[in-house]
XYZ file of C-alpha atoms in Angstrom:
299
model
C -99.210 73.003 -88.127
C -99.644 72.292 -84.462
C -97.731 69.845 -82.317
C -99.767 67.567 -80.128
C -99.134 64.741 -77.779
C -97.913 61.442 -79.186
C -100.556 58.833 -79.383
C -98.064 55.883 -79.414
C -98.714 53.430 -76.579
C -96.116 53.488 -73.764
C -93.458 50.791 -73.745
C -93.962 48.264 -70.975
C -90.744 47.259 -69.176
C -90.629 43.791 -67.672
C -88.904 43.443 -64.276
C -85.638 41.505 -64.333
C -85.832 37.810 -63.632
C -84.278 37.181 -60.230
C -85.010 33.498 -59.910
C -82.042 31.266 -58.870
C -82.089 29.421 -62.202
C -81.554 32.648 -64.100
C -78.864 34.110 -61.870
C -76.852 30.982 -61.068
C -74.014 30.220 -63.452
C -73.023 32.243 -66.441
C -74.537 30.141 -69.194
C -78.062 29.648 -67.965
C -77.334 26.193 -66.624
C -78.967 26.901 -63.286
C -77.939 25.165 -60.087
C -76.577 22.236 -62.063
C -73.399 24.284 -62.738
C -72.670 24.741 -59.036
C -70.155 22.390 -57.422
C -69.185 21.575 -53.880
C -65.960 23.378 -52.884
C -62.944 21.207 -52.057
C -62.333 20.160 -48.491
C -60.543 22.748 -46.396
C -58.227 21.550 -43.652
C -55.419 19.071 -43.092
C -55.639 15.611 -44.590
C -54.504 13.082 -42.051
C -53.028 9.793 -43.139
C -53.924 6.641 -41.222
C -51.387 6.061 -38.396
C -50.121 2.842 -39.971
C -49.460 4.561 -43.305
C -47.742 7.517 -41.618
C -45.514 5.178 -39.590
C -44.621 3.198 -42.712
C -43.651 6.369 -44.591
C -41.539 7.672 -41.702
C -39.624 4.413 -41.287
C -39.220 3.640 -45.000
C -35.883 5.405 -45.534
C -34.211 4.155 -42.290
C -35.337 0.611 -43.062
C -33.944 0.844 -46.607
C -30.630 2.149 -45.277
C -30.487 -0.667 -42.727
C -31.252 -3.236 -45.427
C -28.533 -1.796 -47.696
C -26.062 -1.844 -44.793
C -26.892 -5.457 -43.960
C -26.701 -6.564 -47.598
C -23.397 -4.776 -48.205
C -21.835 -6.310 -45.101
C -23.187 -9.815 -45.723
C -22.127 -9.855 -49.382
C -18.647 -8.525 -48.654
C -19.128 -5.378 -50.701
C -18.497 -3.328 -47.543
C -15.296 -4.543 -45.807
C -15.504 -4.937 -41.993
C -12.602 -2.529 -41.469
C -14.580 0.156 -43.315
C -17.986 -0.416 -41.731
C -18.809 -3.199 -39.309
C -21.910 -5.209 -40.087
C -25.159 -5.024 -38.087
C -24.481 -8.390 -36.445
C -21.198 -7.234 -34.905
C -22.772 -3.967 -33.728
C -25.632 -5.880 -32.111
C -23.063 -8.125 -30.426
C -21.284 -5.064 -28.999
C -24.603 -3.727 -27.752
C -25.415 -7.023 -26.037
C -21.943 -7.153 -24.476
C -22.310 -3.677 -22.965
C -25.849 -4.376 -21.808
C -24.875 -7.619 -20.057
C -22.035 -5.958 -18.145
C -24.239 -2.990 -17.155
C -21.826 -0.485 -18.668
C -24.328 0.740 -21.253
C -26.784 1.874 -18.583
C -24.049 3.541 -16.533
C -22.650 5.355 -19.554
C -26.075 6.556 -20.699
C -26.946 7.838 -17.234
C -23.622 9.664 -16.907
C -23.968 11.333 -20.306
C -27.619 12.167 -19.671
C -26.815 13.807 -16.337
C -24.070 15.982 -17.840
C -26.177 16.964 -20.837
C -29.220 17.771 -18.689
C -27.254 20.030 -16.320
C -25.458 21.770 -19.178
C -28.608 22.367 -21.223
C -30.529 23.550 -18.166
C -27.849 26.115 -17.344
C -26.953 27.215 -20.877
C -30.405 27.198 -22.464
C -31.915 28.825 -19.385
C -29.380 31.650 -19.503
C -29.828 32.063 -23.253
C -33.605 32.213 -22.844
C -33.468 34.935 -20.192
C -30.878 36.971 -22.091
C -32.832 36.665 -25.342
C -36.033 37.879 -23.694
C -34.231 40.769 -22.006
C -32.488 41.860 -25.218
C -35.655 41.522 -27.273
C -37.887 43.446 -24.897
C -35.678 46.378 -23.950
C -33.559 48.694 -26.057
C -31.161 49.052 -23.124
C -31.017 45.276 -22.762
C -30.217 44.903 -26.438
C -27.411 47.458 -26.213
C -25.918 45.747 -23.164
C -26.358 42.086 -24.129
C -26.495 41.663 -27.886
C -22.932 42.782 -28.844
C -21.361 40.432 -26.288
C -23.563 37.512 -27.304
C -22.838 38.063 -30.991
C -19.102 37.991 -30.285
C -19.529 34.876 -28.178
C -21.604 33.211 -30.912
C -18.809 33.814 -33.426
C -16.273 31.993 -31.240
C -16.431 28.169 -31.640
C -17.042 26.669 -28.228
C -14.411 23.980 -28.900
C -11.809 26.757 -28.971
C -12.604 27.384 -25.306
C -11.699 23.852 -24.214
C -8.036 24.619 -23.241
C -9.123 27.713 -21.335
C -11.853 25.858 -19.465
C -9.441 23.054 -18.574
C -7.072 25.596 -17.032
C -9.976 27.123 -15.083
C -12.020 24.086 -14.003
C -9.713 21.114 -14.534
C -11.058 18.016 -16.264
C -13.773 17.121 -13.752
C -17.542 17.316 -14.010
C -17.612 21.107 -13.755
C -15.596 21.452 -16.950
C -17.959 19.157 -18.841
C -21.137 20.866 -17.658
C -19.780 24.362 -18.352
C -18.662 23.401 -21.856
C -22.124 22.032 -22.698
C -23.755 25.120 -21.181
C -21.622 27.468 -23.264
C -22.383 25.448 -26.398
C -26.154 25.624 -25.895
C -26.472 29.236 -24.750
C -25.740 30.853 -28.130
C -28.461 29.187 -30.267
C -31.050 29.593 -27.522
C -30.250 33.303 -27.222
C -30.281 33.952 -30.981
C -33.623 32.264 -31.698
C -35.290 33.650 -28.569
C -34.132 37.171 -29.410
C -35.491 36.913 -32.949
C -38.751 35.408 -31.701
C -39.312 38.172 -29.168
C -38.472 40.886 -31.682
C -40.944 39.309 -34.114
C -43.919 39.604 -31.741
C -46.617 41.904 -33.136
C -46.265 45.325 -31.510
C -50.026 45.880 -31.565
C -50.508 42.772 -29.438
C -47.995 44.075 -26.912
C -49.655 47.513 -26.811
C -53.054 45.910 -26.342
C -51.711 43.869 -23.424
C -50.222 46.995 -21.889
C -53.600 48.643 -22.244
C -55.017 45.934 -20.001
C -52.374 46.704 -17.385
C -49.760 44.037 -18.104
C -46.227 45.168 -17.394
C -42.799 43.636 -16.788
C -42.676 39.965 -15.912
C -46.447 39.507 -16.325
C -46.290 40.903 -19.851
C -43.390 38.639 -20.760
C -44.978 35.512 -19.277
C -48.515 36.082 -20.586
C -47.875 37.606 -24.030
C -44.241 37.742 -25.170
C -43.124 34.177 -24.434
C -46.299 32.488 -25.801
C -46.068 34.552 -28.998
C -42.382 33.684 -29.419
C -42.913 30.024 -28.493
C -42.300 28.629 -32.023
C -38.860 30.236 -32.126
C -38.112 29.168 -28.553
C -38.940 25.534 -29.277
C -36.800 25.636 -32.402
C -33.991 27.056 -30.261
C -34.462 24.229 -27.765
C -34.290 21.627 -30.529
C -31.034 23.106 -31.864
C -29.576 23.552 -28.372
C -30.210 19.905 -27.510
C -28.563 18.818 -30.751
C -25.549 21.055 -30.126
C -25.306 19.682 -26.594
C -24.448 16.269 -28.067
C -21.435 17.801 -29.811
C -20.333 19.434 -26.575
C -20.910 16.167 -24.745
C -18.639 14.238 -27.100
C -15.883 16.824 -26.756
C -16.208 16.985 -22.972
C -16.289 13.230 -22.367
C -13.163 12.581 -24.407
C -11.089 14.518 -21.863
C -10.572 13.134 -18.369
C -13.712 10.977 -18.335
C -14.106 7.443 -17.037
C -17.703 6.882 -18.146
C -20.100 8.203 -20.747
C -20.805 7.664 -24.432
C -17.967 9.998 -25.419
C -15.617 7.953 -23.243
C -16.808 4.844 -25.074
C -15.899 6.518 -28.378
C -12.395 7.142 -27.039
C -12.040 3.489 -26.021
C -13.218 2.360 -29.449
C -10.572 4.535 -31.094
C -7.804 3.283 -28.827
C -8.602 -0.419 -29.300
C -9.705 -0.155 -32.948
C -13.178 -1.470 -32.171
C -15.120 -0.493 -35.252
C -18.251 -2.109 -33.856
C -18.191 0.154 -30.795
C -17.677 3.233 -32.959
C -20.722 2.419 -35.085
C -22.718 1.597 -31.960
C -21.941 5.029 -30.484
C -23.024 6.704 -33.719
C -26.324 4.807 -33.623
C -26.848 5.753 -29.979
C -26.376 9.438 -30.777
C -28.764 9.084 -33.731
C -31.417 7.521 -31.502
C -30.944 10.263 -28.898
C -31.462 12.865 -31.622
C -34.636 11.067 -32.733
C -35.958 11.013 -29.183
C -35.212 14.735 -28.816
C -37.136 15.501 -32.005
C -40.118 13.392 -30.907
C -40.221 15.115 -27.508
C -40.122 18.599 -29.068
C -42.853 17.603 -31.533
C -44.995 16.428 -28.636
C -44.486 19.712 -26.803
C -45.426 21.619 -29.965
C -48.657 19.660 -30.353
C -49.636 20.363 -26.756
C -48.498 23.996 -26.541
C -49.383 25.062 -30.096
C -52.249 22.907 -31.422
C -52.961 25.428 -34.187
C -49.596 24.792 -35.866
C -50.909 21.647 -37.539
C -53.491 23.701 -39.420
C -50.948 26.012 -41.039
C -48.963 23.794 -43.384
C -50.563 22.299 -46.459
C -50.720 18.551 -45.962
């Protein structure tokens, strides 16, 4: 018996179907199964809706305050009503004292923040950039940060008296610690590869700090500025209650001495409005200096 070649016809293999209808989808549905992906990017509310949402809670609190005072549920000796507070505001505005007090407090706060936050910024950059700077600066600043600045008031009075120098120095000391801490952390958090790349292009020293380090640490620096400005209000109150003849803190002292509840509430509202203005200013700076920040958070 001899073996010969098989006479069976060869099997013909069809090429795979590569048409879009056959490859799209997993169930043979074709392009009908495809869907448009969801929108990527921030969803902006209309300005009127955003303003209404932002003011909803303050308006509700104001309405509850007015209703409680008008109905007698909140006694005047506990919390003065909005009408009495508005009357105190009008009284101060007509005499010109409100403008004088605001200008005096603003001048002291501006000088103190400029000195304290400026020093904290420079020390934070120096400690974050250099190992030697960290060894020289950071231990002292950490000890200073642990000491409440109000505990330094008697010492500063013995050094500077109760004049303007005492007030400015107290505010400066209060604002230096948060500015240093956040700036130091921001500088230390800068990507090392970015710094090495900048050094490869010849940037050194002050040019490296100004062109690469500070812009990269800008979110932390702006947060430090926001906190420093808020802390400066606390230092301002403490400073203006000692040896002052004008200022919002001095007005608080007068309200306490003469049991003027309306003036006390008015001062609280003024500080709240100052804090709101500070936040709006910092937000504006963030939008201008860091426009990409709005694309990060899910809206």
